Coordinates of C-alpha atoms in Angstrom, one line a residue:
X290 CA 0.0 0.0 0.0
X291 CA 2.8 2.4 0.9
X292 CA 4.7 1.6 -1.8
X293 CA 2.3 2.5 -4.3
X294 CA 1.2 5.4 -2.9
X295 CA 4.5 6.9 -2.7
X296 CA 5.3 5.8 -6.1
X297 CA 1.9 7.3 -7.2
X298 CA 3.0 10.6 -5.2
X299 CA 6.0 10.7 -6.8
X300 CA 4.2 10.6 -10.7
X301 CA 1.6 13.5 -9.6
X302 CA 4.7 15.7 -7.9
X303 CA 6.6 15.2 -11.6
X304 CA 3.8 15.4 -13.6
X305 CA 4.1 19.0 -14.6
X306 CA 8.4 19.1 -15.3
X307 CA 8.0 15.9 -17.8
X308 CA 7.7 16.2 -21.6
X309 CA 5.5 13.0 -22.0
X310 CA 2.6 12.7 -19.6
X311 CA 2.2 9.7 -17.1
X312 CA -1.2 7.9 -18.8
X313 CA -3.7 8.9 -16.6
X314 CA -5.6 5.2 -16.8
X315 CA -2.6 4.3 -15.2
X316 CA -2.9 6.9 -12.2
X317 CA -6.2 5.3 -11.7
X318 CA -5.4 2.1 -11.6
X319 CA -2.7 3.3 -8.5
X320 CA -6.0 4.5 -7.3
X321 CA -8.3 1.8 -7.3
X322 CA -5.1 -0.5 -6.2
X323 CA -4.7 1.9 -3.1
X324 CA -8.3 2.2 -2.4
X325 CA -8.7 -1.7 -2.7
X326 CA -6.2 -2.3 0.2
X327 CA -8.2 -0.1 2.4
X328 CA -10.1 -1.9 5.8
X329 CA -13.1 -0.4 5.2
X330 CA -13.9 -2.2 8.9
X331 CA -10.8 -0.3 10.6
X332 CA -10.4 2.5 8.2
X333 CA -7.0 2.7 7.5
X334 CA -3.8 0.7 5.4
X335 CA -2.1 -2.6 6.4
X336 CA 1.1 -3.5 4.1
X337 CA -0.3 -6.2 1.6
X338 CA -4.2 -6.2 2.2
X339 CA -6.5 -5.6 4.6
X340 CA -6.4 -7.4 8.1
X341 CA -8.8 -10.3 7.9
X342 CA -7.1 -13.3 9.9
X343 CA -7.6 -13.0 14.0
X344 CA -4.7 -11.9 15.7
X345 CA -4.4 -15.5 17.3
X346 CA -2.9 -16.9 14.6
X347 CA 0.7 -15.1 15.7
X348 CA 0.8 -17.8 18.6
X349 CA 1.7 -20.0 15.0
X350 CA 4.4 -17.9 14.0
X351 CA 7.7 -20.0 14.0
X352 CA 10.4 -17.6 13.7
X353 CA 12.6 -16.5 16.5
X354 CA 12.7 -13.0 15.9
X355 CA 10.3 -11.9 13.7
X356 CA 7.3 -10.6 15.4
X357 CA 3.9 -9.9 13.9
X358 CA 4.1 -11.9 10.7
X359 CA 1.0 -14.0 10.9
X360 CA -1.3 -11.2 10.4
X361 CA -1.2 -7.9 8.4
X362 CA -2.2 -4.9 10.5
X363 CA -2.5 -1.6 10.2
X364 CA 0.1 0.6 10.2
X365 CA 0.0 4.4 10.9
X366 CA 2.7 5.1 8.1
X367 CA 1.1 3.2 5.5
X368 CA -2.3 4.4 6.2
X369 CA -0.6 8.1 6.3
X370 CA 1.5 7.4 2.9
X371 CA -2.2 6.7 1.6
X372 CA -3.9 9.2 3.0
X373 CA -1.2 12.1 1.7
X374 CA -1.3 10.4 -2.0
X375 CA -5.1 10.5 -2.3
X376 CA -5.5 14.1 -1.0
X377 CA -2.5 15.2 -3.6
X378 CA -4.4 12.8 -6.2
X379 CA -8.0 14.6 -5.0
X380 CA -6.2 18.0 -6.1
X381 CA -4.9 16.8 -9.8
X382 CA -8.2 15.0 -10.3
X383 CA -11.2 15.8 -8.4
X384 CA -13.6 13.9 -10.1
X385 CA -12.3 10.5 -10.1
X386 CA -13.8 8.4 -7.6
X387 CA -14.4 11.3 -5.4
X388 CA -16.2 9.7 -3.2
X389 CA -14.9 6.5 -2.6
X390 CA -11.5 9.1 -2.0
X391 CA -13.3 11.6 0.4
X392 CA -14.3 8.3 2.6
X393 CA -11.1 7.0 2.6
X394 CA -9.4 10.3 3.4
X395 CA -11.5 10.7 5.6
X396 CA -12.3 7.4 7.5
X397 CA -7.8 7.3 7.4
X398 CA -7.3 10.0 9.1
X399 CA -9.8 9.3 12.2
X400 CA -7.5 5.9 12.3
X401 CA -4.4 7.7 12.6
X402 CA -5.7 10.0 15.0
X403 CA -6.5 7.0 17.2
X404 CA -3.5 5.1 16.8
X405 CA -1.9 7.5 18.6
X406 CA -0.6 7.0 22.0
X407 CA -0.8 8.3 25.5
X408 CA 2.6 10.0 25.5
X409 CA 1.7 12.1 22.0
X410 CA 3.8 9.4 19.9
X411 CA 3.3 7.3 17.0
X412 CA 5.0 3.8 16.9
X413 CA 6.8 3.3 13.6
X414 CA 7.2 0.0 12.2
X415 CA 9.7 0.3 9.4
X416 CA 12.4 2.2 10.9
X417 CA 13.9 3.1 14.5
X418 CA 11.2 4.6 15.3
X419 CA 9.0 6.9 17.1
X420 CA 11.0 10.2 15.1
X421 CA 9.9 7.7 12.0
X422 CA 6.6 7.3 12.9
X423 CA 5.6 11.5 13.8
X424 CA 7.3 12.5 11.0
X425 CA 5.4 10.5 8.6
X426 CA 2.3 10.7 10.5
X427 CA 2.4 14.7 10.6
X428 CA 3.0 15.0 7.2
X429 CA 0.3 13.2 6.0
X430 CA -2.5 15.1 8.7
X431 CA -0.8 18.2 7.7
X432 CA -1.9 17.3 3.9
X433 CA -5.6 16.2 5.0
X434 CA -5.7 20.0 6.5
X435 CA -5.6 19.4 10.0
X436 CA -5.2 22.2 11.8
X437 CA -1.9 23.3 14.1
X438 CA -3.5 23.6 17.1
X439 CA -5.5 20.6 17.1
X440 CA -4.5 18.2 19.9
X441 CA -2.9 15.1 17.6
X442 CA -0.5 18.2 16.7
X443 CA -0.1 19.5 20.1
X444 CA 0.7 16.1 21.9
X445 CA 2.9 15.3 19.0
X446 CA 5.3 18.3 19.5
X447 CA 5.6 17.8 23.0
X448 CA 7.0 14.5 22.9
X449 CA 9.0 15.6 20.0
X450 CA 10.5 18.6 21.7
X451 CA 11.4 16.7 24.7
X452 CA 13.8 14.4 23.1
X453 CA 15.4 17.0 21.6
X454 CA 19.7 16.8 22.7
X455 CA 21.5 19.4 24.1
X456 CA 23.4 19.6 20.8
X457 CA 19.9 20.2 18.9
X458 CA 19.9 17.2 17.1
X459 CA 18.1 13.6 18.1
X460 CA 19.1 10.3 18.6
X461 CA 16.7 7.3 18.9
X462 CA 18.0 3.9 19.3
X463 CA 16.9 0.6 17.3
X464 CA 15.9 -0.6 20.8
X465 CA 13.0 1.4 20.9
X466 CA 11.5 -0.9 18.1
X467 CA 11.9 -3.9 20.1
X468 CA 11.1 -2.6 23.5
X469 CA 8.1 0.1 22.3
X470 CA 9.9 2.9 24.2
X471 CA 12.0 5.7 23.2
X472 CA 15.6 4.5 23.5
X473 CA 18.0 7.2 23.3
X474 CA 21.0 6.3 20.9
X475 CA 24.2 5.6 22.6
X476 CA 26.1 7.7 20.3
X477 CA 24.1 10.5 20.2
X478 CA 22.2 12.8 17.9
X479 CA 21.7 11.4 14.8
X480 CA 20.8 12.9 10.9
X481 CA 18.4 11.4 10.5
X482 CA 16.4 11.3 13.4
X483 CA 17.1 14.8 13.3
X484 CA 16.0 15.3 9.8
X485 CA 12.4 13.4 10.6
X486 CA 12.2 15.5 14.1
X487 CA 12.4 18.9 12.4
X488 CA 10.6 18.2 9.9
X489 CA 7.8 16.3 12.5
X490 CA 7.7 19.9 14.1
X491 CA 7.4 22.2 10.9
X492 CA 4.0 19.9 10.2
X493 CA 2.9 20.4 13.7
X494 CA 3.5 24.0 13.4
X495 CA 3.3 24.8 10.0
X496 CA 2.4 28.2 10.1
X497 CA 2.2 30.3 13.5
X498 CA 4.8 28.6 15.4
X499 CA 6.2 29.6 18.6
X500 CA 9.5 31.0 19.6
X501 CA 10.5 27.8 21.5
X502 CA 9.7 26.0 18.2
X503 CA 11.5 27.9 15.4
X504 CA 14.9 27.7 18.3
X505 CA 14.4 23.9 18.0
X506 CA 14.2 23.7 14.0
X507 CA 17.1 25.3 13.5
X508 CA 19.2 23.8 16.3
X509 CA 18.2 20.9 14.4
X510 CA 19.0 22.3 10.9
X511 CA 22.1 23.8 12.3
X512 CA 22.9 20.2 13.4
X513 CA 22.0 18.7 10.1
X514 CA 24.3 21.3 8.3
X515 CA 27.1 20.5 10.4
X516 CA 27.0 17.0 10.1
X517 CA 28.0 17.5 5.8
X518 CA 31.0 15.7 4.3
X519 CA 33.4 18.0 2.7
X520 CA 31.8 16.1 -0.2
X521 CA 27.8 17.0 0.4
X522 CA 27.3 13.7 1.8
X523 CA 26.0 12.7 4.8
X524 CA 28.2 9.5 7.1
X525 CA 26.0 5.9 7.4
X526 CA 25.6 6.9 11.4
X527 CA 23.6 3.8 13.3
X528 CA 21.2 2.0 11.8
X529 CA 18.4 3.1 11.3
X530 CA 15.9 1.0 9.6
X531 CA 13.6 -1.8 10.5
X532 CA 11.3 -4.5 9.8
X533 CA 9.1 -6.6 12.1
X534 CA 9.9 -5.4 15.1
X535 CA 13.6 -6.6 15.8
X536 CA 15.2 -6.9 12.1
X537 CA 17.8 -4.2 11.6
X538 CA 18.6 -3.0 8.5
X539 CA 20.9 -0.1 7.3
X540 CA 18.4 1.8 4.3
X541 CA 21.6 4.2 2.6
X542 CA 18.5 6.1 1.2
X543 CA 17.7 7.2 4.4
X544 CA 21.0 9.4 5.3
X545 CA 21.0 10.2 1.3
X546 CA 17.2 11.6 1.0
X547 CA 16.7 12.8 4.9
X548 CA 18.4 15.4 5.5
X549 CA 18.0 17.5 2.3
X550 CA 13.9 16.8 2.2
X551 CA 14.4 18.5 6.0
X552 CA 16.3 21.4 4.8
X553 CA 14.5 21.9 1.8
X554 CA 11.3 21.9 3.5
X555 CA 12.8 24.3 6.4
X556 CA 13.8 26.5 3.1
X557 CA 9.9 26.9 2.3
X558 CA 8.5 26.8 5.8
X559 CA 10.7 29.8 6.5
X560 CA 9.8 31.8 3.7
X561 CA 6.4 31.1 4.6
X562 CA 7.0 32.3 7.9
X563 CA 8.3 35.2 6.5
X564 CA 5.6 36.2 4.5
X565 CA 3.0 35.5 6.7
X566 CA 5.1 38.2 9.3
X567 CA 5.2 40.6 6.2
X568 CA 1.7 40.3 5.7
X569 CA 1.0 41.1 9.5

């Protein structure tokens, strides 16, 4: 499900900068692939199809250290990678299935907004973990026009803020994916966590935010920036990636993509800022 929809996102982003035209039949067919993966029961996105089997079947699973592999469920990054794709796909082509899209919008987002937990976090499943998980998760509301000062957003930025290091960067251990806690990396701040933290608060306050705020992006930024190879790269720090729960996995895209989607996106959030104080 994620997979297509950020593929699809991808095609609807490009679509004006290329000579020859993606085939719209085959933007609807993304479509109707997306929308058919849907729990219409539970209203958001598992990985391969909607959750069907009873959870019992995991006392089955055989493996040693994969957990949850019995059973699809649903995830709050693939249910946000869906939700941002259709709302982006609602604005290119507003007629298409509109509203079979509007429910699923819709009926997604409420899912998110429960998955979330006590402490204003978001459990991510396929990397380390809870920076992973806002980040995506805030993005995505942020597209469905959720509003700053709605509470997801609030609780979200908390919990975000307070992790941040003294050197304005964060770390987040792989731990935290097995153990379901925040588990501060042993080596410190990290890019990439960084990159997904900033960029977690610039959705949460994406367009009045607070002094306290704007000093935590660009400690952040600033960390991110100082953290550049003499050759524009960016080190493989600690790994960052994951799948099912206790599988670690380096992802080079990560520390490759990261940290310039975080400062291009503070680029435009502080312009925007800047406007909006022009305006005022």
């Amino acid at each position: 499900s994620d997979c297509t929809a950020e593929g699809l996102r991808a095609v609807l982003l490009l679509q004006d900068t290329v000579k020859v035209p993606f085939p719209p039949q085959r933007i609807f067919d993304a479509v109707d692939e997306i929308l058919s993966l849907r729990s219409t029961k539970l209203g958001g996105w598992a990985s391969y199809e909607p959750p069907r089997a009873p959870t019992y079947l995991e006392l089955l699973n055989s493996s040693e250290v994969f957990k949850d592999i019995m059973v699809d469920y649903i995830y709050p990054e693939c249910t946000s990678s869906c939700i941002h794709t259709l709302c982006l796909f609602r604005e290119h082509h507003p007629t298409y299935r509109s509203q079979a899209v509007n429910i699923a919008i819709k009926e997604g987002v409420r899912c998110v907004l429960n998955m979330q937990r006590r402490d204003g976090s978001y459990y991510g499943s396929w990397a380390s973990c809870f920076t992973y998980g806002g980040w995506i998760v805030s993005d995505a509301l942020q597209m469905a026009g959720v509003t700053e000062g709605d509470p997801v957003f609030k609780l979200l930025s908390a919990f975000t803020l307070g992790h941040q290091n003294a050197d304005g960067g964060w770390g987040e251990d792989f731990n935290s994916c097995v153990t379901g806690e925040y588990v501060v990396n042993p080596d410190g701040s990290q890019v990439i966590h960084t990159a997904w933290a900033v960029m977690t608060l610039m959705c949460c306050h994406h367009s009045n935010p607070s002094d306290k705020v704007v000093r935590a992006v660009q400690s952040g930024v600033a960390f991110i920036m100082g953290r550049q190879l003499r050759s524009g790269d960016w080190a493989q720090e600690r790994i960052s990636g994951v799948f099912n729960g206790n599988c670690a996995i380096h992802y080079p895209g990560y520390k490759n993509t990261m940290p310039l989607w975080a400062l291009g996106k503070y680029a435009t959030w502080r312009h925007n800022m800047n406007n909006n104080n022009n305006n005022n």
